[in-house]
Amino acid sequence: MIFQVKDKILRKRIEKAINRTLELKSLEFICCRMRLCHC
């Protein structure tokens, strides 16, 4: 994903949001694999 963002603050915010969703997805995946969560 490539963002053409002129505003640096906005870019950082977007990157942070993307990283957070990636973290959540991997946590969900680990959770499922270990059968700790209901998926």
Coordinates of C-alpha atoms in Angstrom, one line a residue:
M1 CA 0.0 0.0 0.0
I2 CA 1.4 3.3 -1.0
F3 CA 0.1 6.6 0.4
Q4 CA 0.6 9.9 -1.3
V5 CA 0.1 11.9 1.8
K6 CA 1.4 15.4 2.1
D7 CA 0.6 15.8 5.8
K8 CA 3.2 13.9 7.8
I9 CA 1.0 13.7 10.9
L10 CA -1.8 12.2 8.9
R11 CA 0.6 9.7 7.3
K12 CA 1.9 8.6 10.8
R13 CA -1.7 8.2 12.0
I14 CA -2.6 6.0 9.0
E15 CA 0.6 3.9 9.5
K16 CA -0.3 3.5 13.1
A17 CA -3.8 2.4 12.3
I18 CA -2.5 -0.1 9.7
N19 CA 0.0 -1.5 12.2
R20 CA -2.7 -1.9 14.8
T21 CA -5.0 -3.8 12.5
L22 CA -2.2 -6.1 11.5
E23 CA -1.4 -6.7 15.2
L24 CA -5.0 -7.5 15.9
K25 CA -5.2 -9.9 13.0
S26 CA -2.1 -11.8 14.0
L27 CA -3.3 -11.9 17.7
E28 CA -6.6 -13.3 16.5
F29 CA -4.7 -15.9 14.4
I30 CA -2.5 -16.9 17.3
C31 CA -5.6 -17.0 19.6
C32 CA -7.4 -19.3 17.1
R33 CA -4.4 -21.6 16.7
M34 CA -4.1 -22.1 20.4
R35 CA -7.9 -22.5 20.7
L36 CA -8.1 -19.8 23.3
C37 CA -10.7 -17.8 21.4
H38 CA -13.9 -18.6 19.7
C39 CA -13.4 -18.0 16.0

